[in-house]
């Protein structure tokens, strides 16, 4: 299996931003033992954010087009804004290579590991409701989990469980790529993971892992008495006021949507992955959204409007994960930018928020093919933030995928 497939399940943020295996994120996650439990992400005293003037927009256009050309990205949409500074909203390239139809801002896209932010929000809502405890062992809710009596829900959300990432399993990769429109159940996904020994003791290291989110999705179902998709669509998506965000029941993909292109295929050649069934990502990466909704979600996620202040504070308490990045409860802090990235065969997304200037950056694109070992979404994020927030550059070195 390719490293990227394993990244897929990661998501925006350090790891996610980096790239995740076919899971549903985008993190290149390595085993990293944090030196101490306190946040290590430095924030510069300078938090100036420029007016998004035509001159700045021209710089951004040039930077985006350069990444597109180098990484051979078919199409991308970008939204950057901050109160009192204006906004930069652009689309580039094509949504369909066969017809040449242009990318448009109203198109639905698969968001990969950004899904993790919705799943963990659902979990934290149940914490606020007193239905689950972050320090409960996963074995209280799901039977048969290795170390299930010692791995806590908090450690699952922090990516510190020590469990094997199912999307890094060779048999899973073969099953998915041989029939990418098939459906997987959460139990089938866990079975791939549990065939492998645990990788480390709970809480001792960071390792981006889609298995963790599958388990948290099952906890949400058990504690709420509802199907995960129904709960998230009702209690998270609707409560956040999102109009075009969906946890799909199957392979449905509302129109209009962009076609997605991947090389994580059985043949190794680039193919159209638009109709691949995202069930294999489930709570780790199955969701769909659009540019307007992710712009709204970036602020909701980072400011915690769906949670109590105390629970949001726990969510944002990051532990060092990757160089320049910390990971909290289903959320990254990359040089001050808070949010997540996502990567799924054919699609990538980056959804982040910078608190001081209240700046939002969203990037959505229709390929997950790496360029020189980096996720395209990370390259776009880095190029854009170098221009507008040079003291807070969204950049992460590619890391070896742990498996």
Short mmCIF file of C-alpha atoms in Angstrom, two decimals:
data_model
loop_
_atom_site.label_atom_id
_atom_site.label_comp_id
_atom_site.label_asym_id
_atom_site.label_seq_id
_atom_site.Cartn_x
_atom_site.Cartn_y
_atom_site.Cartn_z
CA UNK A 1 0.00 0.00 0.00
CA UNK A 2 1.20 3.47 -0.61
CA UNK A 3 2.11 5.76 2.20
CA UNK A 4 -0.40 8.26 0.91
CA UNK A 5 -3.29 5.90 1.33
CA UNK A 6 -2.35 5.58 4.91
CA UNK A 7 -2.17 9.34 5.15
CA UNK A 8 -5.58 9.77 3.73
CA UNK A 9 -7.20 9.13 6.98
CA UNK A 10 -5.34 11.81 8.72
CA UNK A 11 -6.61 15.21 8.16
CA UNK A 12 -5.68 18.76 8.08
CA UNK A 13 -3.30 19.68 10.74
CA UNK A 14 0.17 18.79 11.25
CA UNK A 15 -0.16 15.25 10.35
CA UNK A 16 -3.18 15.72 8.32
CA UNK A 17 -1.70 18.62 6.68
CA UNK A 18 1.13 16.45 5.88
CA UNK A 19 -0.85 13.62 4.50
CA UNK A 20 -2.39 10.52 5.81
CA UNK A 21 -2.67 7.05 4.47
CA UNK A 22 -5.70 6.08 2.67
CA UNK A 23 -7.48 6.54 5.88
CA UNK A 24 -9.20 9.77 5.46
CA UNK A 25 -6.96 12.49 6.43
CA UNK A 26 -3.70 13.77 5.29
CA UNK A 27 -1.05 13.32 7.84
CA UNK A 28 2.31 11.78 7.41
CA UNK A 29 2.37 10.59 10.97
CA UNK A 30 5.43 9.24 12.63
CA UNK A 31 5.92 7.89 16.12
CA UNK A 32 6.73 10.99 18.11
CA UNK A 33 7.19 10.97 21.86
CA UNK A 34 6.47 14.49 23.15
CA UNK A 35 9.09 15.92 25.50
CA UNK A 36 6.44 17.29 27.83
CA UNK A 37 2.65 17.60 27.96
CA UNK A 38 2.54 21.34 27.42
CA UNK A 39 1.83 22.94 24.02
CA UNK A 40 5.00 23.57 22.06
CA UNK A 41 3.59 25.55 19.16
CA UNK A 42 5.14 28.98 19.21
CA UNK A 43 3.05 32.03 18.38
CA UNK A 44 4.76 35.22 17.31
CA UNK A 45 3.90 38.47 19.02
CA UNK A 46 3.28 39.92 15.59
CA UNK A 47 -0.18 39.03 14.39
CA UNK A 48 -0.64 41.56 11.64
CA UNK A 49 -2.86 40.44 8.80
CA UNK A 50 -2.73 42.43 5.57
CA UNK A 51 -5.55 44.09 3.74
CA UNK A 52 -6.48 41.75 0.91
CA UNK A 53 -5.91 44.38 -1.74
CA UNK A 54 -5.72 43.73 -5.49
CA UNK A 55 -1.94 43.74 -5.15
CA UNK A 56 -2.00 41.05 -2.45
CA UNK A 57 -4.57 39.10 -4.45
CA UNK A 58 -2.23 39.17 -7.44
CA UNK A 59 0.56 37.72 -5.28
CA UNK A 60 -1.77 35.01 -4.04
CA UNK A 61 -2.92 34.20 -7.59
CA UNK A 62 0.68 33.76 -8.66
CA UNK A 63 1.53 31.57 -5.67
CA UNK A 64 -1.51 29.33 -6.14
CA UNK A 65 -0.90 28.95 -9.86
CA UNK A 66 2.74 28.03 -9.21
CA UNK A 67 1.77 25.21 -6.83
CA UNK A 68 -0.89 24.03 -9.27
CA UNK A 69 1.60 23.83 -12.11
CA UNK A 70 4.35 22.15 -10.10
CA UNK A 71 2.09 19.63 -8.38
CA UNK A 72 -0.10 19.13 -11.46
CA UNK A 73 -3.33 19.84 -9.60
CA UNK A 74 -6.37 19.83 -11.94
CA UNK A 75 -8.48 22.29 -9.94
CA UNK A 76 -8.47 24.16 -6.65
CA UNK A 77 -10.62 26.62 -4.74
CA UNK A 78 -9.27 28.97 -2.09
CA UNK A 79 -10.99 31.22 0.44
CA UNK A 80 -9.02 33.54 2.72
CA UNK A 81 -10.55 36.24 4.90
CA UNK A 82 -10.31 38.18 8.15
CA UNK A 83 -12.63 40.81 9.67
CA UNK A 84 -11.86 44.26 8.31
CA UNK A 85 -9.28 42.91 5.87
CA UNK A 86 -11.52 41.84 2.99
CA UNK A 87 -11.59 38.43 1.41
CA UNK A 88 -9.87 36.47 -1.30
CA UNK A 89 -12.06 33.81 -2.91
CA UNK A 90 -10.85 32.17 -6.10
CA UNK A 91 -11.15 29.04 -8.19
CA UNK A 92 -8.50 27.78 -10.58
CA UNK A 93 -8.37 24.97 -13.10
CA UNK A 94 -10.91 22.31 -13.96
CA UNK A 95 -13.44 20.24 -12.04
CA UNK A 96 -13.55 17.59 -14.76
CA UNK A 97 -10.53 16.76 -16.89
CA UNK A 98 -12.68 14.95 -19.45
CA UNK A 99 -14.94 17.89 -20.24
CA UNK A 100 -12.77 20.80 -19.14
CA UNK A 101 -15.60 22.13 -16.94
CA UNK A 102 -14.13 24.79 -14.64
CA UNK A 103 -13.89 24.52 -10.88
CA UNK A 104 -16.64 26.55 -9.18
CA UNK A 105 -17.08 27.78 -5.61
CA UNK A 106 -20.46 26.04 -5.18
CA UNK A 107 -19.12 22.56 -5.90
CA UNK A 108 -19.34 19.80 -3.31
CA UNK A 109 -16.10 18.03 -2.45
CA UNK A 110 -15.08 15.05 -0.34
CA UNK A 111 -13.19 16.38 2.70
CA UNK A 112 -11.35 13.31 4.02
CA UNK A 113 -9.98 13.72 7.52
CA UNK A 114 -11.67 17.04 8.13
CA UNK A 115 -14.45 14.57 9.00
CA UNK A 116 -12.52 13.85 12.19
CA UNK A 117 -13.32 17.33 13.46
CA UNK A 118 -17.05 16.59 13.18
CA UNK A 119 -16.78 13.16 14.82
CA UNK A 120 -14.78 14.49 17.76
CA UNK A 121 -17.15 17.45 18.10
CA UNK A 122 -20.01 14.94 18.39
CA UNK A 123 -18.06 13.05 21.06
CA UNK A 124 -17.37 16.25 23.01
CA UNK A 125 -21.03 17.23 22.86
CA UNK A 126 -21.80 13.93 24.56
CA UNK A 127 -19.11 14.74 27.14
CA UNK A 128 -20.92 18.02 27.81
CA UNK A 129 -24.18 16.10 28.12
CA UNK A 130 -22.63 13.82 30.73
CA UNK A 131 -23.12 10.73 28.57
CA UNK A 132 -19.44 9.85 28.17
CA UNK A 133 -16.19 10.74 29.93
CA UNK A 134 -12.97 11.54 28.11
CA UNK A 135 -11.05 9.35 30.51
CA UNK A 136 -13.39 6.37 30.13
CA UNK A 137 -11.65 3.29 28.68
CA UNK A 138 -12.76 2.38 25.17
CA UNK A 139 -13.52 -1.11 26.48
CA UNK A 140 -16.51 0.36 28.32
CA UNK A 141 -18.17 0.94 24.93
CA UNK A 142 -16.55 -1.44 22.43
CA UNK A 143 -15.54 -5.05 23.09
CA UNK A 144 -12.43 -6.70 21.71
CA UNK A 145 -10.12 -3.67 21.49
CA UNK A 146 -6.48 -4.51 22.24
CA UNK A 147 -5.56 -2.68 25.48
CA UNK A 148 -9.22 -1.66 25.59
CA UNK A 149 -9.20 -1.54 29.38
CA UNK A 150 -6.39 1.06 29.32
CA UNK A 151 -6.87 3.15 26.18
CA UNK A 152 -9.06 6.14 26.97
CA UNK A 153 -11.37 8.11 24.70
CA UNK A 154 -9.03 11.07 25.21
CA UNK A 155 -6.05 9.07 23.95
CA UNK A 156 -8.02 7.97 20.90
CA UNK A 157 -8.89 11.59 20.08
CA UNK A 158 -5.27 12.67 20.68
CA UNK A 159 -3.88 9.95 18.37
CA UNK A 160 -1.99 8.38 21.25
CA UNK A 161 -3.66 4.98 21.52
CA UNK A 162 -0.91 2.76 20.11
CA UNK A 163 -3.39 0.90 17.89
CA UNK A 164 -2.50 -0.09 14.33
CA UNK A 165 -3.94 2.04 11.54
CA UNK A 166 -6.29 -0.16 9.50
CA UNK A 167 -5.73 1.92 6.38
CA UNK A 168 -2.06 0.89 6.51
CA UNK A 169 -2.98 -2.79 6.25
CA UNK A 170 -2.01 -4.41 2.95
CA UNK A 171 -5.12 -6.60 2.79
CA UNK A 172 -7.34 -3.57 3.36
CA UNK A 173 -5.57 -1.68 0.58
CA UNK A 174 -6.05 -4.58 -1.83
CA UNK A 175 -9.72 -4.93 -0.88
CA UNK A 176 -10.38 -1.23 -1.41
CA UNK A 177 -8.47 -0.73 -4.65
CA UNK A 178 -9.77 -3.94 -6.22
CA UNK A 179 -13.36 -2.80 -5.68
CA UNK A 180 -13.40 0.88 -4.68
CA UNK A 181 -17.19 1.13 -4.88
CA UNK A 182 -17.76 -1.57 -2.26
CA UNK A 183 -19.03 -0.78 1.22
CA UNK A 184 -17.12 -1.43 4.44
CA UNK A 185 -18.62 -1.68 7.91
CA UNK A 186 -16.85 -0.20 10.96
CA UNK A 187 -16.40 -3.72 12.30
CA UNK A 188 -14.65 -4.81 9.09
CA UNK A 189 -12.28 -1.86 9.34
CA UNK A 190 -11.44 -2.63 12.96
CA UNK A 191 -10.77 -6.26 12.06
CA UNK A 192 -7.96 -5.15 9.72
CA UNK A 193 -6.41 -3.13 12.55
CA UNK A 194 -6.78 -5.72 15.28
CA UNK A 195 -4.92 -8.37 13.30
CA UNK A 196 -1.78 -6.40 14.15
CA UNK A 197 -0.09 -6.06 17.55
CA UNK A 198 -0.30 -2.74 19.35
CA UNK A 199 2.54 -0.39 18.46
CA UNK A 200 3.19 1.26 21.83
CA UNK A 201 1.75 1.75 25.29
CA UNK A 202 -1.31 4.03 25.46
CA UNK A 203 -0.44 7.69 25.90
CA UNK A 204 3.29 7.36 25.29
CA UNK A 205 3.54 8.48 21.65
CA UNK A 206 1.70 10.27 18.87
CA UNK A 207 0.69 8.29 15.78
CA UNK A 208 -1.98 9.49 13.42
CA UNK A 209 -4.40 6.60 13.10
CA UNK A 210 -7.82 6.21 11.50
CA UNK A 211 -8.63 3.25 13.73
CA UNK A 212 -8.99 5.67 16.64
CA UNK A 213 -11.80 7.55 14.91
CA UNK A 214 -13.70 4.43 13.94
CA UNK A 215 -13.80 3.55 17.62
CA UNK A 216 -14.93 7.05 18.61
CA UNK A 217 -17.68 6.86 15.99
CA UNK A 218 -18.95 3.68 17.64
CA UNK A 219 -18.85 5.42 21.03
CA UNK A 220 -21.00 8.25 19.65
CA UNK A 221 -23.51 5.70 18.37
CA UNK A 222 -23.68 3.79 21.64
CA UNK A 223 -23.94 6.87 23.85
CA UNK A 224 -26.43 8.74 21.67
CA UNK A 225 -28.55 5.80 20.54
CA UNK A 226 -28.39 7.15 16.98
CA UNK A 227 -26.52 6.21 13.82
CA UNK A 228 -23.33 8.25 13.55
CA UNK A 229 -24.32 9.88 10.27
CA UNK A 230 -27.72 10.88 11.64
CA UNK A 231 -26.26 12.25 14.86
CA UNK A 232 -23.58 14.31 13.12
CA UNK A 233 -25.97 15.62 10.46
CA UNK A 234 -28.50 16.65 13.11
CA UNK A 235 -26.47 17.69 16.14
CA UNK A 236 -23.29 19.03 14.54
CA UNK A 237 -23.92 20.01 10.92
CA UNK A 238 -27.40 21.49 11.44
CA UNK A 239 -26.51 23.10 14.77
CA UNK A 240 -23.51 24.77 13.11
CA UNK A 241 -25.79 26.20 10.43
CA UNK A 242 -24.08 24.36 7.60
CA UNK A 243 -26.19 23.95 4.46
CA UNK A 244 -24.11 21.77 2.15
CA UNK A 245 -22.25 19.46 4.51
CA UNK A 246 -23.18 15.81 4.69
CA UNK A 247 -22.16 12.58 6.36
CA UNK A 248 -23.30 10.27 3.55
CA UNK A 249 -25.05 6.96 4.06
CA UNK A 250 -23.21 5.45 1.10
CA UNK A 251 -21.53 6.67 -2.06
CA UNK A 252 -24.00 9.47 -2.78
CA UNK A 253 -22.35 12.71 -3.88
CA UNK A 254 -24.66 15.74 -4.29
CA UNK A 255 -24.33 17.83 -7.43
CA UNK A 256 -22.62 19.94 -8.44
CA UNK A 257 -19.39 18.24 -7.52
CA UNK A 258 -15.87 18.10 -8.87
CA UNK A 259 -14.33 14.91 -10.21
CA UNK A 260 -11.41 13.66 -8.12
CA UNK A 261 -8.20 12.06 -9.36
CA UNK A 262 -5.89 9.63 -7.53
CA UNK A 263 -2.99 7.31 -8.19
CA UNK A 264 -3.84 5.15 -5.17
CA UNK A 265 -5.21 2.52 -7.48
CA UNK A 266 -4.79 -1.18 -8.17
CA UNK A 267 -3.06 -0.34 -11.45
CA UNK A 268 -0.89 2.41 -10.00
CA UNK A 269 -2.17 4.70 -12.74
CA UNK A 270 -4.12 7.90 -12.16
CA UNK A 271 -7.86 7.23 -12.20
CA UNK A 272 -11.12 9.05 -11.53
CA UNK A 273 -12.13 8.31 -7.92
CA UNK A 274 -15.28 10.42 -7.87
CA UNK A 275 -17.63 7.52 -7.21
CA UNK A 276 -15.46 5.59 -4.80
CA UNK A 277 -17.46 4.64 -1.74
CA UNK A 278 -16.11 6.60 1.27
CA UNK A 279 -17.49 4.10 3.78
CA UNK A 280 -13.94 2.84 4.34
CA UNK A 281 -13.20 6.22 5.94
CA UNK A 282 -16.48 6.42 7.94
CA UNK A 283 -15.93 8.47 11.11
CA UNK A 284 -12.36 9.19 10.01
CA UNK A 285 -13.02 10.56 6.54
CA UNK A 286 -16.36 10.02 4.77
CA UNK A 287 -17.90 13.49 4.78
CA UNK A 288 -18.73 15.96 2.00
CA UNK A 289 -18.84 19.76 2.15
CA UNK A 290 -18.35 22.92 0.12
CA UNK A 291 -16.27 26.07 0.34
CA UNK A 292 -18.84 28.27 2.08
CA UNK A 293 -19.59 25.68 4.76
CA UNK A 294 -15.94 24.97 5.53
CA UNK A 295 -15.27 28.70 5.85
CA UNK A 296 -17.98 28.81 8.51
CA UNK A 297 -16.89 25.55 10.14
CA UNK A 298 -13.27 26.71 10.51
CA UNK A 299 -14.33 29.39 13.00
CA UNK A 300 -16.95 27.22 14.74
CA UNK A 301 -14.35 24.50 15.26
CA UNK A 302 -11.59 26.78 16.51
CA UNK A 303 -13.77 28.90 18.79
CA UNK A 304 -15.92 26.07 20.15
CA UNK A 305 -19.38 27.53 19.77
CA UNK A 306 -20.98 24.06 19.91
CA UNK A 307 -19.22 23.14 23.17
CA UNK A 308 -18.84 24.46 26.69
CA UNK A 309 -15.78 26.67 27.22
CA UNK A 310 -14.23 24.07 29.52
CA UNK A 311 -14.57 21.29 26.98
CA UNK A 312 -13.26 23.49 24.16
CA UNK A 313 -10.24 24.33 26.31
CA UNK A 314 -9.50 20.63 26.66
CA UNK A 315 -9.88 20.19 22.92
CA UNK A 316 -7.34 22.90 22.17
CA UNK A 317 -4.74 21.70 24.67
CA UNK A 318 -2.27 20.37 22.15
CA UNK A 319 0.55 17.92 22.71
CA UNK A 320 3.64 18.09 20.46
CA UNK A 321 3.02 15.85 17.50
CA UNK A 322 5.15 16.87 14.54
CA UNK A 323 7.76 19.60 14.01
CA UNK A 324 5.96 22.93 14.39
CA UNK A 325 2.65 21.28 15.15
CA UNK A 326 0.68 20.05 18.09
CA UNK A 327 -2.41 17.84 18.15
CA UNK A 328 -5.30 18.25 20.57
CA UNK A 329 -8.60 16.38 20.55
CA UNK A 330 -9.16 15.80 16.85
CA UNK A 331 -7.58 19.14 15.94
CA UNK A 332 -4.17 20.49 14.89
CA UNK A 333 -2.29 23.64 15.78
CA UNK A 334 0.27 24.34 13.08
CA UNK A 335 2.31 27.45 13.85
CA UNK A 336 -0.83 29.03 15.30
CA UNK A 337 -3.29 27.91 12.61
CA UNK A 338 -5.97 25.74 14.24
CA UNK A 339 -7.99 23.15 12.33
CA UNK A 340 -7.47 20.06 10.24
CA UNK A 341 -6.58 18.88 6.80
CA UNK A 342 -8.02 15.98 4.92
CA UNK A 343 -7.00 13.66 2.13
CA UNK A 344 -9.06 10.96 0.47
CA UNK A 345 -8.39 9.32 -2.90
CA UNK A 346 -9.17 12.08 -5.40
CA UNK A 347 -9.62 14.96 -2.96
CA UNK A 348 -7.90 17.10 -0.35
CA UNK A 349 -9.05 19.89 1.94
CA UNK A 350 -7.47 22.28 4.42
CA UNK A 351 -9.65 24.10 6.96
CA UNK A 352 -7.82 26.33 9.43
CA UNK A 353 -8.31 29.44 11.58
CA UNK A 354 -5.80 31.91 13.06
CA UNK A 355 -7.27 33.31 16.28
CA UNK A 356 -5.55 36.71 16.70
CA UNK A 357 -6.72 38.23 13.40
CA UNK A 358 -9.72 35.85 13.27
CA UNK A 359 -8.47 34.74 9.86
CA UNK A 360 -9.94 31.78 8.02
CA UNK A 361 -8.21 29.78 5.28
CA UNK A 362 -9.90 27.01 3.32
CA UNK A 363 -8.37 25.14 0.38
CA UNK A 364 -10.19 22.38 -1.53
CA UNK A 365 -8.75 20.48 -4.49
CA UNK A 366 -9.53 17.49 -6.66
CA UNK A 367 -6.44 15.34 -6.37
CA UNK A 368 -4.51 13.68 -3.55
CA UNK A 369 -1.40 12.89 -5.59
CA UNK A 370 1.73 13.93 -3.70
CA UNK A 371 4.36 16.24 -5.09
CA UNK A 372 7.89 15.38 -3.99
CA UNK A 373 6.58 13.74 -0.83
CA UNK A 374 4.28 16.59 0.22
CA UNK A 375 0.51 16.85 0.23
CA UNK A 376 -0.72 19.43 -2.31
CA UNK A 377 -3.02 20.95 0.33
CA UNK A 378 0.00 21.61 2.53
CA UNK A 379 1.86 23.20 -0.36
CA UNK A 380 -1.04 25.55 -1.02
CA UNK A 381 -1.34 26.39 2.66
CA UNK A 382 2.35 27.12 2.92
CA UNK A 383 2.45 29.29 -0.22
CA UNK A 384 -0.56 31.34 0.87
CA UNK A 385 0.47 31.86 4.49
CA UNK A 386 4.02 32.88 3.52
CA UNK A 387 2.41 35.89 1.86
CA UNK A 388 -0.24 36.91 4.41
CA UNK A 389 1.07 35.59 7.75
CA UNK A 390 4.85 35.15 7.44
CA UNK A 391 5.10 34.72 11.22
CA UNK A 392 2.58 31.87 11.03
CA UNK A 393 3.46 29.79 8.01
CA UNK A 394 1.42 26.66 7.61
CA UNK A 395 4.25 24.29 6.94
CA UNK A 396 5.05 20.77 7.94
CA UNK A 397 7.91 18.53 6.87
CA UNK A 398 6.87 15.22 5.42
CA UNK A 399 7.18 12.45 7.99
CA UNK A 400 7.47 8.72 7.50
CA UNK A 401 4.14 7.02 8.01
CA UNK A 402 4.08 4.84 11.08
CA UNK A 403 2.58 1.39 10.59
#
